Coordinates of N, CA and C in Angstrom, one line a residue:
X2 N 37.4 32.4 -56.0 CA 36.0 32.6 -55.5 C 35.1 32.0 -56.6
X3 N 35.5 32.0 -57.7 CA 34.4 32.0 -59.2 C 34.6 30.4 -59.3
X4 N 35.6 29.9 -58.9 CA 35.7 28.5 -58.9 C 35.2 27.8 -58.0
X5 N 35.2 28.0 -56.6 CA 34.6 27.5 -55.3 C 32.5 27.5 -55.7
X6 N 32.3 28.6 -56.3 CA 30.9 29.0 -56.5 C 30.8 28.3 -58.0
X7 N 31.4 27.5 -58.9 CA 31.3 26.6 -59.5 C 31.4 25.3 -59.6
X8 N 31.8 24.8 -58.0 CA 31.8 23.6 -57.7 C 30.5 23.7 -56.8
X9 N 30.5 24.5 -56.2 CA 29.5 24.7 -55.2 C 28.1 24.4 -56.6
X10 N 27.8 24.8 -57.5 CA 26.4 24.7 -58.3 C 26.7 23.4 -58.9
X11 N 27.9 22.5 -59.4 CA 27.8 21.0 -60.1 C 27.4 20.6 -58.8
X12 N 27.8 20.6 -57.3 CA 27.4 20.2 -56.5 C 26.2 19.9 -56.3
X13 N 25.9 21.1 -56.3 CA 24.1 21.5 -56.1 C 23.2 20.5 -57.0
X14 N 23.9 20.4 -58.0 CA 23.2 20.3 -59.7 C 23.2 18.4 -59.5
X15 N 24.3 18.0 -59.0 CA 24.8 16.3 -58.5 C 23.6 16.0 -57.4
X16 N 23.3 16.7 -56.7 CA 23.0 16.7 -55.9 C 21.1 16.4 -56.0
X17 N 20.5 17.6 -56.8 CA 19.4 17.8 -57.4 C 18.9 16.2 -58.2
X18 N 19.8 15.7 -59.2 CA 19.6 14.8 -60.2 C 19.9 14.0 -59.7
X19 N 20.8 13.2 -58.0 CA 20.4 12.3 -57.3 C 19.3 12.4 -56.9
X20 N 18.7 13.2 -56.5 CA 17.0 13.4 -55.3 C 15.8 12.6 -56.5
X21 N 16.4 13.3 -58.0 CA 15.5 13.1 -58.9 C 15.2 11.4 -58.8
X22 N 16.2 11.4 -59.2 CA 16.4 9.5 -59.6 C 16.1 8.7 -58.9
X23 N 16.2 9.0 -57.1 CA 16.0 8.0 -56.0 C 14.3 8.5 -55.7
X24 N 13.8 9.9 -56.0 CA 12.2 9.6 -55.8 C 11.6 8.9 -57.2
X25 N 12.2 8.8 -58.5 CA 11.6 8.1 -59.8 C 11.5 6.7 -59.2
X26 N 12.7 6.1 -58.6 CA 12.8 5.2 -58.3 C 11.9 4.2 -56.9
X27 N 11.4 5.3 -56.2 CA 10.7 4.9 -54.9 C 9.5 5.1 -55.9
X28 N 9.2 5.8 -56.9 CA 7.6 5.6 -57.1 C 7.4 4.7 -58.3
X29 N 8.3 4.0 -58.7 CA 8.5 2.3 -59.7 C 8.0 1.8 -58.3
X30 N 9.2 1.3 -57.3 CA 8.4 0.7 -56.0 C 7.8 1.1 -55.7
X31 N 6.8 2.2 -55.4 CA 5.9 1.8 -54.7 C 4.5 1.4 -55.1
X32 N 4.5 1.1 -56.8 CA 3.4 0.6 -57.2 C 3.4 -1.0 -57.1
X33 N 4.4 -1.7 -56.3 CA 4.8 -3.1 -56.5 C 4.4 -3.2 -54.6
X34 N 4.6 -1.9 -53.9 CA 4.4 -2.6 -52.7 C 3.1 -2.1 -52.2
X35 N 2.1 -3.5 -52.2 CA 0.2 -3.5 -52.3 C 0.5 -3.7 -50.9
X36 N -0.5 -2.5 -50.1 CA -1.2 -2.9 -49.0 C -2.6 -3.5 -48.6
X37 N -2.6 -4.6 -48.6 CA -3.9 -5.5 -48.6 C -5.1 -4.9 -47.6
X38 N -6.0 -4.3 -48.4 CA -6.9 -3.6 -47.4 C -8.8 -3.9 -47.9
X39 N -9.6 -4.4 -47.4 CA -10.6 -5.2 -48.0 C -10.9 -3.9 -49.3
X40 N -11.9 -4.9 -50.3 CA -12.2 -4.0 -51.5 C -10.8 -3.4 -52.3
X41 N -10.5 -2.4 -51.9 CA -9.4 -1.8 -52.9 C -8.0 -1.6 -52.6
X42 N -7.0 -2.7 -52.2 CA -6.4 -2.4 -52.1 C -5.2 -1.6 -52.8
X43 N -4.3 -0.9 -51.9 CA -3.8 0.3 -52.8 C -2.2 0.2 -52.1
X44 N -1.5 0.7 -53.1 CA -0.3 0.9 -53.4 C 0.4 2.3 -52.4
X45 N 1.9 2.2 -52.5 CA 2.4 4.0 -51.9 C 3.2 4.4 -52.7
X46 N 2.5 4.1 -54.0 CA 3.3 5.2 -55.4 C 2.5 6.7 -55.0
X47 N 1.7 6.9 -54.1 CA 0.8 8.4 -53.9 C 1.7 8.6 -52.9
X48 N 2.0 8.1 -52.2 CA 2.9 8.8 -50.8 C 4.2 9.0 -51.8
X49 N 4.8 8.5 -52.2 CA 6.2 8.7 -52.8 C 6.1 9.8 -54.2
X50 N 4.7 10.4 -54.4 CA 4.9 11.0 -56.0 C 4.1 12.6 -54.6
X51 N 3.8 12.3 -53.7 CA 3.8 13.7 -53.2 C 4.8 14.1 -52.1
X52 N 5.7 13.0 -51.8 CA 7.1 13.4 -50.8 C 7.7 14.2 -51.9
X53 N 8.0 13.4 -53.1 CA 8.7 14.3 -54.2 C 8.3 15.6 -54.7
X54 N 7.2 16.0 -54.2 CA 6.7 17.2 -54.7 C 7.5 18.5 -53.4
X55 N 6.5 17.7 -52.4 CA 7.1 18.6 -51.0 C 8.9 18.9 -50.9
X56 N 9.0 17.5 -51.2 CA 11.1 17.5 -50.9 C 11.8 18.1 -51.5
X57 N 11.4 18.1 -53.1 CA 12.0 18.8 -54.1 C 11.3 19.4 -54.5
X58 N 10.4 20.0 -54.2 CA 9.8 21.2 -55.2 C 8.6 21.2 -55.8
X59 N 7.9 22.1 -56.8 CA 7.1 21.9 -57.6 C 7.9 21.1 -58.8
X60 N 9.0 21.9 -59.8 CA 9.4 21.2 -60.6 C 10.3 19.7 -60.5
X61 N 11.4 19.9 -59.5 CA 11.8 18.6 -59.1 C 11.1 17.5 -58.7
X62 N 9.8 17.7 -58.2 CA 9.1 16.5 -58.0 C 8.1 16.2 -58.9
X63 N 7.8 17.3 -59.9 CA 7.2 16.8 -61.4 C 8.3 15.9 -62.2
X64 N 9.3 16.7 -62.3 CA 10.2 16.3 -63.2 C 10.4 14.3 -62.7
X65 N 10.4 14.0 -60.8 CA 10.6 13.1 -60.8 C 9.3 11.8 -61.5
X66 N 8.6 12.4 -61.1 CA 6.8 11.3 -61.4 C 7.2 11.8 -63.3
X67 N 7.6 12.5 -63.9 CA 8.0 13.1 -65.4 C 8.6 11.8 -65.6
X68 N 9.8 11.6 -65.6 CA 10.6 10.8 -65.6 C 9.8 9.3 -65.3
X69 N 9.2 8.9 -64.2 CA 8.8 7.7 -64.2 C 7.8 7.2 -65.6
X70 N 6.9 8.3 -65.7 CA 6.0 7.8 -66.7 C 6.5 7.7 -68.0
X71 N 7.4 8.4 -68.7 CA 8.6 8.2 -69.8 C 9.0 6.7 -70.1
X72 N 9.8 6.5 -68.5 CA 10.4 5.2 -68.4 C 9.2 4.1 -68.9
X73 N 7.7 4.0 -68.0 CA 7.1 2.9 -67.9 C 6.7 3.3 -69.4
X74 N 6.0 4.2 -70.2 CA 5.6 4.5 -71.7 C 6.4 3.9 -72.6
X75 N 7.9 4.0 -72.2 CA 8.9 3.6 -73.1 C 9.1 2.0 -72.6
X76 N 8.3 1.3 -72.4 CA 8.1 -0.3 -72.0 C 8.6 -0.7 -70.7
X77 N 9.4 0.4 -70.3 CA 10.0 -0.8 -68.5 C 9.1 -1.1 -67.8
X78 N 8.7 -2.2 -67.2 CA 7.5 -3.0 -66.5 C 7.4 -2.2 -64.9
X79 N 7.5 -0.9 -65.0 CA 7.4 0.0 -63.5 C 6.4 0.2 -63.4
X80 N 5.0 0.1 -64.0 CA 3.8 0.4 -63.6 C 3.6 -0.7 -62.9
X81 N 2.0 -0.4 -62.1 CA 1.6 -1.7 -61.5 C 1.0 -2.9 -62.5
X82 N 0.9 -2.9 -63.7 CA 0.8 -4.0 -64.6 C 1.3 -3.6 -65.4
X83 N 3.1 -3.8 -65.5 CA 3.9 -3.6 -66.6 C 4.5 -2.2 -67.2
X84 N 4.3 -2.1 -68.1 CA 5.1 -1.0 -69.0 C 4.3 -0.6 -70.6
X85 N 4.9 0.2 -71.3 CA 5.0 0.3 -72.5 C 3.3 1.4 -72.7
X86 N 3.3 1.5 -74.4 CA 2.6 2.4 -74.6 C 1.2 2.1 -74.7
X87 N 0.9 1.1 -74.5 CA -1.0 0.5 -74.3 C -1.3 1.0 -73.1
X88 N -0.3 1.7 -71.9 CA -0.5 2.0 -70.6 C -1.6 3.3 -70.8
X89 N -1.6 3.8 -72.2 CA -2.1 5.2 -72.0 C -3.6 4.9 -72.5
X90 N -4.3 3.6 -72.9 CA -5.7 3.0 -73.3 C -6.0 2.2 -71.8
X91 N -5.1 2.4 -70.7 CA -5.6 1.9 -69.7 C -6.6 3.1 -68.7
X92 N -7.6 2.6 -68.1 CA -8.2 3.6 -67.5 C -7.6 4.7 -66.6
X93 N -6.7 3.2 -65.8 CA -6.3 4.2 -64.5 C -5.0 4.7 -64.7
X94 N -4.7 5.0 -66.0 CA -3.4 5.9 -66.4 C -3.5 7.4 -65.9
X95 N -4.9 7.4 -66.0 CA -5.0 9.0 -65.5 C -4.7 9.4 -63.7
X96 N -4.8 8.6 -62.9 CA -4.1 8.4 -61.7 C -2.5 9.1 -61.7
X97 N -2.0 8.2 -62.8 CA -0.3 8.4 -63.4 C 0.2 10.0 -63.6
X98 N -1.0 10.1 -64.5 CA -0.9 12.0 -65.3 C -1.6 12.7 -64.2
X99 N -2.3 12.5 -62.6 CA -2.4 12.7 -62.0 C -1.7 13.6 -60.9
X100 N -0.5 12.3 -60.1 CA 0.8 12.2 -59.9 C 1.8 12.9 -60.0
X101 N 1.7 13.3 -61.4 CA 2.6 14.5 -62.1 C 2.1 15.7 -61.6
X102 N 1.2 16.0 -62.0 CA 0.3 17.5 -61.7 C 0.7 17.8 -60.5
X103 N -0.3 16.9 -59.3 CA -0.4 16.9 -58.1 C 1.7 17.4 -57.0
X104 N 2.5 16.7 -58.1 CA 3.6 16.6 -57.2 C 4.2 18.4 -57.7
X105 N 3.6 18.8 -58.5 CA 4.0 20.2 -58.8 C 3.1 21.1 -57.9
X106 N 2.0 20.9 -58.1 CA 1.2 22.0 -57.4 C 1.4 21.4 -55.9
X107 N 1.8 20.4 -55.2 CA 2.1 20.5 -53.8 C 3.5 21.3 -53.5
X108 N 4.2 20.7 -54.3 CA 5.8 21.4 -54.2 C 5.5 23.0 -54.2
X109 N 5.2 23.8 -55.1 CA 4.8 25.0 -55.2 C 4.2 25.6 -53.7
X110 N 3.4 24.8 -53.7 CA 2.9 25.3 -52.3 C 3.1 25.0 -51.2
X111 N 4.1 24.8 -51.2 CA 5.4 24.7 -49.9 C 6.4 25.0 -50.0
X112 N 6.9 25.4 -51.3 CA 8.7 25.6 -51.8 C 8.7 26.8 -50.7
X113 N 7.8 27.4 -51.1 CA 8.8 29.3 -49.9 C 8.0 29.4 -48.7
X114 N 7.4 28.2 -48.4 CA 6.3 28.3 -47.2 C 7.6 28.0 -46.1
X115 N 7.9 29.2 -44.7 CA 8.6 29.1 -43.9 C 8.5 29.6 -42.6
X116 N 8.2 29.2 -41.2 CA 8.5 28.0 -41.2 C 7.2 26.9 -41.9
X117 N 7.8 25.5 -42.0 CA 6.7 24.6 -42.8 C 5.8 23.8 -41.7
X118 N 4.6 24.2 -41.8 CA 4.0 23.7 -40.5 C 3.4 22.1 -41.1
X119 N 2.7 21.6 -40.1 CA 2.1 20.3 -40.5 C 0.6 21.0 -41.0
X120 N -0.4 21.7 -40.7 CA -1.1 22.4 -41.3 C -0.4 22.3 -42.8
X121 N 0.4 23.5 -43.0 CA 0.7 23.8 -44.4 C 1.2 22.3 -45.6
X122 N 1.4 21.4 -44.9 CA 2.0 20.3 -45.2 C 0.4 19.6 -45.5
X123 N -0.5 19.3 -44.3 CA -1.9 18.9 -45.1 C -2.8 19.4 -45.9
X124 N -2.4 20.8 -45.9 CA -3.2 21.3 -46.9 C -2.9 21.0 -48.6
X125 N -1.3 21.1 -48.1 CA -1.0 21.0 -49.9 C -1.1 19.5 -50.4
X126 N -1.0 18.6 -48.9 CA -1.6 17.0 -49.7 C -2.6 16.8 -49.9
X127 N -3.6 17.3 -49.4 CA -5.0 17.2 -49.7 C -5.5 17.9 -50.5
X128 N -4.8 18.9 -51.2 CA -5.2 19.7 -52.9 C -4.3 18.6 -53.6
X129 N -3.9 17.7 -53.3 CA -2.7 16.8 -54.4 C -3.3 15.8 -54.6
X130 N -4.4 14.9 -53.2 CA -5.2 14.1 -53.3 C -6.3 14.7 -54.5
X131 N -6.8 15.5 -54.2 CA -8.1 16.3 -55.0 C -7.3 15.9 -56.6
X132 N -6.6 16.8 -56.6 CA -5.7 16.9 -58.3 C -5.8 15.4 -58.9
X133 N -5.3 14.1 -57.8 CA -5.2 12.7 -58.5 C -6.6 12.5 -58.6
X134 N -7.1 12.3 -57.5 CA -8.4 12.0 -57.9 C -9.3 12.3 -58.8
X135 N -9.4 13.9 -58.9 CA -10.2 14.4 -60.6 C -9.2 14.5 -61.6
X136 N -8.5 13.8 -61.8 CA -7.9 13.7 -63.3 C -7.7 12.7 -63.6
X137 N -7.6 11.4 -62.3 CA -7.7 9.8 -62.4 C -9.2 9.3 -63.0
X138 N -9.5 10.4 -62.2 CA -11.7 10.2 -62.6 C -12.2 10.4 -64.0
X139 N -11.9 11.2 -63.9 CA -12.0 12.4 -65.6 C -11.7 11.7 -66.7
X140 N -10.2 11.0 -66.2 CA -9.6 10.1 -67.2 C -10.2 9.0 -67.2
X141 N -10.1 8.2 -66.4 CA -10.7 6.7 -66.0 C -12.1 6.2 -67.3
X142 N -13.6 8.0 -67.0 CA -14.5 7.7 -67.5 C -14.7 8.2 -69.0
X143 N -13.8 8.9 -69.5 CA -13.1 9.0 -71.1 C -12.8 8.1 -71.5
X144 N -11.7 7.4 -71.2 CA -11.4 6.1 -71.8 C -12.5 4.2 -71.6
X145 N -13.1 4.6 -70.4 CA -13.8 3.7 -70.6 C -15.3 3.9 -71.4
X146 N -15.7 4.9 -71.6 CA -16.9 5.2 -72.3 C -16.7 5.6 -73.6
X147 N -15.6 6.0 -74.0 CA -15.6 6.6 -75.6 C -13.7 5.6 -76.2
X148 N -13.4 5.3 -75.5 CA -12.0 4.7 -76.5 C -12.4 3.0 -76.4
X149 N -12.4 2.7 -74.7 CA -12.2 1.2 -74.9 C -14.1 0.5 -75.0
X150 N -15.0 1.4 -74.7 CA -16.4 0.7 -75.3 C -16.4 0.0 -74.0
X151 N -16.1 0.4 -72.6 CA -16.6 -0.3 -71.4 C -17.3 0.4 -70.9
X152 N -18.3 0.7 -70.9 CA -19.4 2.1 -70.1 C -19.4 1.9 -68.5
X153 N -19.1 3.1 -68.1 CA -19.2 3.2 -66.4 C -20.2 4.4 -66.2
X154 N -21.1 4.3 -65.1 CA -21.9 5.7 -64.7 C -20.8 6.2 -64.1
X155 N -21.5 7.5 -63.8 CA -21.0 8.2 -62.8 C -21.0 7.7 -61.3
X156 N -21.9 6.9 -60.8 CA -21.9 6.5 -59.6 C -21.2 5.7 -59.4
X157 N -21.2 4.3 -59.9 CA -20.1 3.4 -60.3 C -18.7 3.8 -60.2
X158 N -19.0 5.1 -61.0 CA -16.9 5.5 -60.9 C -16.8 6.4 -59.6
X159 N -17.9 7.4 -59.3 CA -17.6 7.7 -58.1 C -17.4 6.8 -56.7
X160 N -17.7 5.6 -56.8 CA -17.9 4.6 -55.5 C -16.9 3.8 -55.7
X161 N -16.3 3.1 -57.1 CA -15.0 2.4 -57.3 C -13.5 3.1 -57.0
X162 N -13.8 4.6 -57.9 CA -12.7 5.0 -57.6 C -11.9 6.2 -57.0
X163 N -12.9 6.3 -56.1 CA -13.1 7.6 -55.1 C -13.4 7.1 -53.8
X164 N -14.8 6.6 -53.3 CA -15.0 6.6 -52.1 C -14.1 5.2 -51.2
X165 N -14.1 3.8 -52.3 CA -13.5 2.8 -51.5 C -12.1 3.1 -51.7
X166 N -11.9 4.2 -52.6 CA -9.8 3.7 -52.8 C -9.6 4.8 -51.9
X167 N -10.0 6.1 -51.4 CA -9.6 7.6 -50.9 C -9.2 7.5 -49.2
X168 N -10.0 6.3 -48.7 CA -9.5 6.4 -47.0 C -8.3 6.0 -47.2
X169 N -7.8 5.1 -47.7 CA -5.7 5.0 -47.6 C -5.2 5.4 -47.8
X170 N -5.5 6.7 -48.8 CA -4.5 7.9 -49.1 C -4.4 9.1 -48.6
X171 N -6.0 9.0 -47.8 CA -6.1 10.4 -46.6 C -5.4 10.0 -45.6
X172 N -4.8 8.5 -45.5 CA -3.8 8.2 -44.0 C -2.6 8.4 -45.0
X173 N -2.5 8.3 -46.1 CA -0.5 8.6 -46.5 C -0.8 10.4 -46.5
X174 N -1.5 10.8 -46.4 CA -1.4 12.6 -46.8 C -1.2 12.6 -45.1
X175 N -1.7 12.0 -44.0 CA -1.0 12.3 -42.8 C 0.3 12.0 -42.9
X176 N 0.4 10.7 -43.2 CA 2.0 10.3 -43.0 C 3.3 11.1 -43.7
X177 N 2.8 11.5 -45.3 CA 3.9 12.3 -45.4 C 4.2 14.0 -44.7
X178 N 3.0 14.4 -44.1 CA 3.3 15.5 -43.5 C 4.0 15.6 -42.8
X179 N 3.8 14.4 -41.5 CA 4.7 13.8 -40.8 C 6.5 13.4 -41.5
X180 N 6.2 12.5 -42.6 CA 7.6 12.3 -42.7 C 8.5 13.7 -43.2
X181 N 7.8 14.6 -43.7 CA 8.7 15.7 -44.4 C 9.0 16.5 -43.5
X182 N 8.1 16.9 -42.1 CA 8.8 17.4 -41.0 C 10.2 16.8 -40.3
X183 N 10.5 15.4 -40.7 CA 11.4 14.5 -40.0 C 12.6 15.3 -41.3
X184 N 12.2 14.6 -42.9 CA 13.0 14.7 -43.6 C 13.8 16.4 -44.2
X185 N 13.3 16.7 -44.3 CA 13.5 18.1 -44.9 C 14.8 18.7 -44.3
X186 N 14.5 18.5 -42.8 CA 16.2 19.6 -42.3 C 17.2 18.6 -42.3
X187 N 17.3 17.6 -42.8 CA 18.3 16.9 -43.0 C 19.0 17.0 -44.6
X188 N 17.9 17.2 -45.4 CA 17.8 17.2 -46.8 C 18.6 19.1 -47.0
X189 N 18.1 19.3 -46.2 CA 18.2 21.3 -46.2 C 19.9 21.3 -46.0
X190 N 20.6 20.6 -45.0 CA 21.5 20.5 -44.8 C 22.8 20.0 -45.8
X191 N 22.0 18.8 -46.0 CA 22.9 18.2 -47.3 C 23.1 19.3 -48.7
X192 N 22.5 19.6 -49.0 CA 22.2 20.5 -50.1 C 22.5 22.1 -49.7
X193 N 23.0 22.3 -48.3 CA 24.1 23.8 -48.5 C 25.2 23.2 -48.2
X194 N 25.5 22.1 -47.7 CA 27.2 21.8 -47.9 C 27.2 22.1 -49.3
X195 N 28.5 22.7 -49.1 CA 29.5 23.2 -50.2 C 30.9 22.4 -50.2
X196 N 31.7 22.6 -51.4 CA 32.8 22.2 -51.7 C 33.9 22.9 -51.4

């Protein structure tokens, strides 16, 4: 019995640290796949850094966007312009440290939510949106006003990087609510098979 319930947790544990690595990996892609939309177009590293929150968790889907930002900090060219550690003198790094936050506090507020409705599913993307957005913002106008000597108003940054970038990611906060209703009882299933 102590043996079965020990294969059954490397299982679990194999299992956990694949989910990890294939959402790090969908959110390298998805800052490379641009959807061409007038003014700002935008990326689905946001859809893929809050599936990871929802799918795996608060911490499993930190730890995944965790793991991405490590990689691209430590030079791999997974950001949307490259890699390495000048990424953190870039404005819209805070977007990045955003991502992180956002994929924890969505996870959390869905991990024991049962059953998971599509309500419960937009509300926690749309407090994930809020989280990227004011800590992409926050950040964005710190580093451009006091490190790199580029001065932005506040209107400026509210209209660059809020009002034209936020309608395509209020359609991925539908879409993933949508996809996690599809994905989850499939995911639920994989992950109580046992050995």
């Amino acid at each position: 019995m102590a043996e079965r319930a020990e294969k059954k947790l490397q299982y679990t544990s194999a299992i956990n640290l694949t989910y990890t690595a294939m959402f790090t990996t969908l959110i390298a892609a998805g800052a490379f796949i641009k959807i061409p939309v007038p003014v700002v177009p935008f990326t689905l590293q946001f859809l893929f850094t809050m599936l990871a929150g929802l799918l795996l968790g608060g911490k499993g889907g930190a730890l995944s966007v965790a793991l991405y930002m490590i990689l691209g900090l430590a030079g791999l060219p997974i950001f949307a312009e490259g890699g390495g550690l000048w990424y953190l003198l870039k404005p819209s790094f805070g977007y990045i440290i955003g991502f992180c936050l956002a994929s924890y506090v969505t996870g959390k507020m869905v991990e024991k939510q049962n059953p998971l409705t599509i309500k419960k599913l937009l509300t926690a993307n749309f407090t994930g949106l809020f989280i990227v957005y004011g800590v992409g913002m926050i950040y964005y106008y710190i580093i451009c006003n006091f490190i790199i000597n580029t001065p932005i108003g506040l209107w400026p940054l509210f209209l660059y990087c809020f009002i034209l970038a936020v309608p395509g990611d209020l359609c991925l906060c539908v879409l993933a609510a949508y996809l996690v209703k599809r994905i989850q009882p499939v995911m639920r299933k994989i992950r109580g098979r046992g050995i």
